[in-house]
Coordinates of C-alpha atoms in Angstrom, one line a residue:
X1 CA 60.1 14.8 70.2
X2 CA 63.5 14.0 70.7
X3 CA 66.8 15.0 69.3
X4 CA 68.5 12.1 67.8
X5 CA 71.9 12.3 66.4
X6 CA 74.6 9.9 65.6
X7 CA 78.9 10.4 65.9
X8 CA 81.5 7.8 65.0
X9 CA 84.3 6.7 67.4
X10 CA 87.1 9.0 67.9
X11 CA 89.5 6.4 66.4
X12 CA 87.3 6.3 63.1
X13 CA 87.3 9.8 63.2
X14 CA 91.2 9.6 62.8
X15 CA 91.4 7.3 60.1
X16 CA 88.4 8.2 57.9
X17 CA 86.7 11.6 58.4
X18 CA 84.8 11.6 55.4
X19 CA 83.4 7.9 56.3
X20 CA 82.7 9.6 60.0
X21 CA 81.0 12.7 58.6
X22 CA 78.7 10.1 56.3
X23 CA 77.7 7.8 58.9
X24 CA 76.7 10.9 61.3
X25 CA 73.5 12.8 61.1
X26 CA 75.0 16.2 61.4
X27 CA 78.9 17.3 61.8
X28 CA 79.6 18.9 65.2
X29 CA 82.2 18.1 68.2
X30 CA 82.4 14.7 70.5
X31 CA 79.2 15.2 71.9
X32 CA 77.2 14.0 68.5
X33 CA 74.7 17.2 68.6
X34 CA 72.1 17.2 65.7
X35 CA 69.0 19.7 65.2
X36 CA 66.7 19.8 67.9
X37 CA 63.3 18.2 66.9
X38 CA 61.6 19.3 70.0
X39 CA 63.1 17.9 73.0
X40 CA 62.3 19.6 76.2
X41 CA 65.7 19.6 76.8
X42 CA 65.8 17.7 80.8
X43 CA 66.7 15.0 80.1
X44 CA 69.4 13.3 77.8
X45 CA 70.5 9.7 76.9
X46 CA 73.9 8.8 74.9
X47 CA 74.1 5.3 73.2
X48 CA 77.4 3.9 72.9
X49 CA 77.6 1.0 70.4
X50 CA 80.5 -1.7 70.5
X51 CA 80.8 -1.6 66.6
X52 CA 79.8 0.8 64.0
X53 CA 75.6 0.3 63.6
X54 CA 75.6 0.0 59.8
X55 CA 73.9 -3.3 58.7
X56 CA 73.7 -4.9 62.0
X57 CA 69.7 -5.3 62.7
X58 CA 70.8 -5.8 66.8
X59 CA 72.1 -2.4 67.2
X60 CA 70.1 -0.7 64.8
X61 CA 67.0 -2.1 67.4
X62 CA 69.0 -0.5 69.9
X63 CA 69.4 3.1 68.4
X64 CA 65.7 2.8 67.4
X65 CA 64.6 1.7 71.6
X66 CA 67.0 4.8 72.4
X67 CA 64.9 7.1 70.0
X68 CA 61.7 5.8 71.2
X69 CA 62.7 6.4 74.7
X70 CA 63.7 9.9 73.9
X71 CA 60.3 10.8 72.0
X72 CA 58.6 9.2 75.5
X73 CA 60.5 10.8 77.8
X74 CA 61.6 14.3 76.1
X75 CA 65.3 13.3 76.0
X76 CA 67.8 14.3 73.9
X77 CA 69.2 10.9 72.0
X78 CA 73.1 11.0 70.6
X79 CA 75.0 7.3 69.5
X80 CA 78.5 7.2 69.8
X81 CA 79.2 4.2 67.2
X82 CA 82.6 2.9 68.3
X83 CA 85.3 1.1 66.1
X84 CA 87.2 -1.2 68.7
X85 CA 88.1 -1.4 72.5
X86 CA 90.3 1.7 72.2
X87 CA 87.3 4.0 70.2
X88 CA 84.5 2.3 73.0
X89 CA 87.1 4.1 76.0
X90 CA 87.1 7.3 74.1
X91 CA 83.2 7.4 73.5
X92 CA 82.6 6.4 77.2
X93 CA 85.1 9.1 78.3
X94 CA 83.6 11.7 75.9
X95 CA 79.9 10.7 77.2
X96 CA 81.1 11.2 80.8
X97 CA 82.5 14.6 79.6
X98 CA 78.6 15.6 78.7
X99 CA 77.2 14.2 81.8
X100 CA 74.1 13.1 80.2
X101 CA 71.0 11.8 82.1
X102 CA 72.1 8.3 81.1
X103 CA 74.7 6.5 79.3
X104 CA 73.6 3.3 77.5
X105 CA 76.2 0.7 76.5
X106 CA 75.1 -2.2 74.3
X107 CA 76.3 -5.9 74.4
X108 CA 79.1 -7.7 76.6
X109 CA 81.7 -6.0 74.3
X110 CA 81.1 -2.6 76.3
X111 CA 80.8 -4.9 79.6
X112 CA 84.6 -4.2 81.4
X113 CA 84.6 -0.6 80.6
X114 CA 81.1 0.6 81.3
X115 CA 81.3 -1.6 84.8
X116 CA 84.5 0.4 85.6
X117 CA 83.3 3.7 84.4
X118 CA 80.1 3.6 86.7
X119 CA 82.8 2.5 89.6
X120 CA 84.9 6.0 88.9
X121 CA 81.6 8.2 88.3
X122 CA 79.3 7.0 90.9
X123 CA 77.0 10.2 90.1
X124 CA 76.5 9.5 86.6
X125 CA 73.5 6.5 85.6
X126 CA 74.5 3.8 83.4
X127 CA 72.5 1.8 81.5
X128 CA 73.5 -1.9 80.1
X129 CA 71.9 -3.7 77.5
X130 CA 72.1 -7.6 77.1
X131 CA 74.4 -7.9 79.5
X132 CA 75.1 -7.6 83.3
X133 CA 77.9 -6.9 85.8
X134 CA 78.9 -9.7 88.5
X135 CA 79.0 -6.8 90.9
X136 CA 77.2 -3.8 89.9
X137 CA 77.7 -0.6 91.6
X138 CA 74.0 1.5 92.4
X139 CA 74.4 3.7 89.4
X140 CA 74.8 0.6 86.8
X141 CA 71.6 -0.7 85.7
X142 CA 71.2 -3.8 83.2
X143 CA 68.7 -5.5 80.9
X144 CA 69.3 -9.0 80.1
X145 CA 66.9 -11.3 78.3
X146 CA 66.1 -14.9 78.4
X147 CA 67.2 -15.9 74.8
X148 CA 66.8 -19.7 76.1
X149 CA 63.0 -19.2 76.3
X150 CA 62.7 -18.0 72.3
X151 CA 65.1 -20.7 71.2
X152 CA 63.1 -23.3 73.0
X153 CA 60.4 -22.6 70.4
X154 CA 62.8 -22.6 67.2
X155 CA 63.5 -25.8 68.3
X156 CA 60.0 -26.9 68.8
X157 CA 59.3 -25.7 65.5
X158 CA 62.5 -27.8 64.0
X159 CA 61.2 -30.5 65.7
X160 CA 58.0 -30.5 64.2
X161 CA 58.9 -29.8 60.8
X162 CA 61.9 -31.6 60.3
X163 CA 61.7 -34.7 58.1
X164 CA 65.2 -36.2 58.7
X165 CA 64.8 -36.3 62.1
X166 CA 68.2 -34.9 62.7
X167 CA 68.4 -31.0 63.5
X168 CA 71.6 -28.9 64.3
X169 CA 73.1 -25.7 65.8
X170 CA 76.1 -23.5 64.1
X171 CA 77.2 -21.6 67.2
X172 CA 80.5 -18.7 67.3
X173 CA 82.0 -20.7 71.1
X174 CA 81.4 -23.5 73.0
X175 CA 80.7 -21.2 76.1
X176 CA 78.0 -21.2 78.6
X177 CA 76.4 -18.0 77.9
X178 CA 76.2 -19.3 74.1
X179 CA 74.5 -22.6 75.0
X180 CA 71.2 -20.5 75.5
X181 CA 71.2 -20.9 71.6
X182 CA 72.1 -24.8 71.6
X183 CA 70.6 -27.0 74.4
X184 CA 67.4 -25.1 74.4
X185 CA 66.8 -25.5 71.0
X186 CA 67.6 -29.2 71.4
X187 CA 65.3 -29.5 74.2
X188 CA 62.6 -28.3 72.4
X189 CA 62.6 -30.4 69.5
X190 CA 63.4 -33.1 71.9
X191 CA 60.1 -32.5 73.2
X192 CA 58.0 -32.5 70.1
X193 CA 59.9 -35.6 68.7
X194 CA 61.8 -37.9 71.1
X195 CA 65.0 -39.8 69.7
X196 CA 65.4 -36.5 67.1
X197 CA 69.4 -36.7 66.4
X198 CA 71.1 -33.3 67.2
X199 CA 74.8 -31.7 66.4
X200 CA 76.5 -28.7 67.1
X201 CA 79.1 -26.9 65.1
X202 CA 81.1 -24.3 66.8
X203 CA 82.8 -21.6 64.6
X204 CA 85.6 -20.7 66.2
X205 CA 88.7 -19.1 64.8
X206 CA 90.1 -15.2 65.0
X207 CA 86.5 -13.9 64.4
X208 CA 83.7 -16.4 65.7
X209 CA 81.1 -13.8 65.8
X210 CA 81.8 -12.9 62.5
X211 CA 83.2 -15.6 59.9
X212 CA 80.7 -15.8 57.4
X213 CA 83.2 -18.5 55.3
X214 CA 83.6 -20.5 58.9
X215 CA 79.8 -20.6 59.6
X216 CA 79.3 -21.8 56.2
X217 CA 81.7 -24.4 56.5
X218 CA 80.2 -25.4 59.9
X219 CA 76.5 -25.4 58.8
X220 CA 77.9 -28.0 55.7
X221 CA 79.6 -30.2 58.2
X222 CA 75.8 -30.3 59.8
X223 CA 74.1 -31.0 56.6
X224 CA 76.3 -33.5 55.5
X225 CA 75.5 -35.3 58.7
X226 CA 71.5 -35.3 57.7
X227 CA 70.7 -32.2 59.2
X228 CA 67.7 -30.4 57.9
X229 CA 66.9 -27.7 60.3
X230 CA 69.9 -25.6 61.7
X231 CA 69.5 -23.0 64.4
X232 CA 72.1 -20.1 63.3
X233 CA 73.8 -19.1 66.1
X234 CA 76.8 -17.3 65.1
X235 CA 76.1 -13.6 65.1
X236 CA 77.4 -11.8 61.9
X237 CA 78.4 -15.7 60.3
X238 CA 74.7 -16.0 60.3
X239 CA 74.4 -15.1 57.0
X240 CA 76.8 -17.7 56.0
X241 CA 74.9 -20.5 57.3
X242 CA 72.2 -18.6 55.5
X243 CA 74.3 -19.2 52.0
X244 CA 74.9 -22.9 53.0
X245 CA 71.3 -23.2 53.6
X246 CA 70.6 -22.0 50.1
X247 CA 73.2 -24.4 48.4
X248 CA 72.8 -27.7 50.2
X249 CA 68.7 -27.3 50.6
X250 CA 68.7 -27.3 54.6
X251 CA 66.4 -24.8 56.4
X252 CA 67.6 -21.9 59.2
X253 CA 66.9 -20.5 62.0
X254 CA 68.3 -16.9 62.8
X255 CA 68.4 -15.1 66.1
X256 CA 67.7 -11.1 67.7
X257 CA 65.9 -10.1 64.4
X258 CA 63.7 -10.9 61.4
X259 CA 66.4 -12.6 59.1
X260 CA 64.4 -14.1 57.1
X261 CA 64.9 -10.9 54.8
X262 CA 68.5 -11.8 55.1
X263 CA 67.9 -14.8 53.3
X264 CA 64.7 -15.2 51.6
X265 CA 63.5 -19.0 51.4
X266 CA 66.2 -20.3 53.5
X267 CA 64.9 -18.8 56.8
X268 CA 62.2 -20.5 58.4
X269 CA 62.0 -18.4 61.6
X270 CA 63.8 -16.2 64.2
X271 CA 64.7 -15.9 68.0
X272 CA 64.2 -12.2 68.5
X273 CA 65.1 -10.2 71.2
X274 CA 62.9 -7.1 71.5
X275 CA 65.9 -4.6 72.6
X276 CA 64.0 -1.7 71.9
X277 CA 61.1 -2.8 74.6
X278 CA 63.6 -3.1 77.3
X279 CA 66.0 -0.4 76.4
X280 CA 62.7 2.1 76.5
X281 CA 61.1 0.1 79.8
X282 CA 64.8 0.7 81.8
X283 CA 65.2 4.2 80.7
X284 CA 62.3 5.0 81.9
X285 CA 62.6 3.1 85.6
X286 CA 66.0 4.8 85.8
X287 CA 64.7 8.4 85.0
X288 CA 61.9 7.6 87.6
X289 CA 65.0 7.1 90.4
X290 CA 64.8 2.7 89.9
X291 CA 68.3 2.0 89.3
X292 CA 70.9 -1.1 90.3
X293 CA 70.4 -4.6 89.7
X294 CA 69.2 -6.0 86.5
X295 CA 65.7 -6.8 85.0
X296 CA 65.5 -10.1 82.5
X297 CA 63.2 -10.1 79.9
X298 CA 61.5 -13.3 78.3
X299 CA 58.2 -14.2 76.9
X300 CA 56.2 -13.3 79.6
X301 CA 57.6 -9.6 80.0
X302 CA 57.6 -9.3 75.9
X303 CA 61.4 -9.2 75.6
X304 CA 61.8 -12.3 73.4
X305 CA 59.3 -13.9 71.1
X306 CA 59.3 -15.6 67.6
X307 CA 58.6 -13.7 63.9
X308 CA 56.2 -16.4 64.0
X309 CA 54.4 -15.4 66.4
X310 CA 54.4 -11.7 66.0
X311 CA 52.2 -9.5 63.9
X312 CA 52.9 -9.2 60.1
X313 CA 54.2 -12.8 59.8
X314 CA 52.5 -13.1 56.7
X315 CA 55.1 -10.2 54.8
X316 CA 58.0 -11.3 56.8
X317 CA 59.3 -13.8 54.2
X318 CA 59.8 -16.4 56.9
X319 CA 58.9 -20.0 55.9
X320 CA 56.9 -20.5 59.0
X321 CA 54.0 -18.5 57.6
X322 CA 53.4 -21.2 55.2
X323 CA 52.8 -23.4 58.3
X324 CA 50.0 -22.0 60.2
X325 CA 49.2 -25.3 62.4
X326 CA 52.9 -25.1 63.4
X327 CA 52.2 -21.7 64.7
X328 CA 49.4 -22.5 66.6
X329 CA 51.4 -25.4 68.4
X330 CA 54.4 -23.5 68.9
X331 CA 51.7 -20.6 70.4
X332 CA 50.4 -22.9 72.7
X333 CA 54.0 -24.1 73.8
X334 CA 54.3 -20.1 74.8
X335 CA 51.7 -19.8 76.5
X336 CA 52.8 -23.1 78.8
X337 CA 56.3 -21.3 79.6
X338 CA 54.6 -18.1 80.5
X339 CA 52.1 -19.6 82.8
X340 CA 55.0 -21.6 84.4
X341 CA 53.5 -25.2 83.3
X342 CA 56.7 -25.8 81.1
X343 CA 60.1 -24.6 82.4
X344 CA 62.7 -24.1 80.2
X345 CA 66.2 -24.5 82.0
X346 CA 68.8 -21.5 81.5
X347 CA 72.4 -23.3 80.4
X348 CA 74.1 -20.1 82.2
X349 CA 72.8 -20.9 85.4
X350 CA 72.4 -24.6 84.8
X351 CA 75.8 -25.3 86.3

């Protein structure tokens, strides 16, 4: 069993002690120490999040993965929740002082600071989840995902289900990385419904990853243009897309985790990332002495999937559960991707 504790970022402590204490599993100093539940003490893990976990299902999955890794490898686990770039750096500094077996950073929001810390502290092992450095040091390991394979499958679902012959995507920004949720979705839809109309709207603005109002407005533009199925790729703004779906009558797809639970009746399926699987596997590799470089988790590695292809879909509140014929067809496409019969182009590396 692992020792699992949380601490808020130093900046959050400075502005709201009460909130910080409520977010922690125990009191204590900077290391976020908690009561031991039987960890051997030989290994230790510190997970640093870019923002408070709160209701962020993606970050919660990372925390769950850290706890699972602690259980599996007999390691104590602490989670340092950050508020902003300043507290991310403060948490990294605090983690380095603790000298754990592995310091884990989640998402591109911590990329630059973790990369620099790995260069500054070559004897400390670091792990990046869902992002990777261009020129990593030997003590910096990364686990990334082939999101585009799962998004191709949601596109196949959209192509099979659309009645208007018109599908769309709401994405946070027009960047090569975020095109992993755009281009494959359209390609998947086109593969089963040639000639399908496609359109994308970008959230932009000052808060492209969390602006629900702007996300909702962009989704409404797609609905007004005739789209009856829309891939939501706006991070925290996805709830705005789902709200628009509820009001305008189109159906949406979520990402990362089961977002059908966030808006029952409006979400068809989700292109999920098994962050917990990647984190547990990567921790094991590092503890075994395999460090540096990155591992990419796709359909074949069990790192990405659809909620509709997982066990328990009947209880997922996803609309795809009502379409077993579509699930069967999508499962066949998944198998073709895994076997190599179908190759999904990665927009990030397509040039």
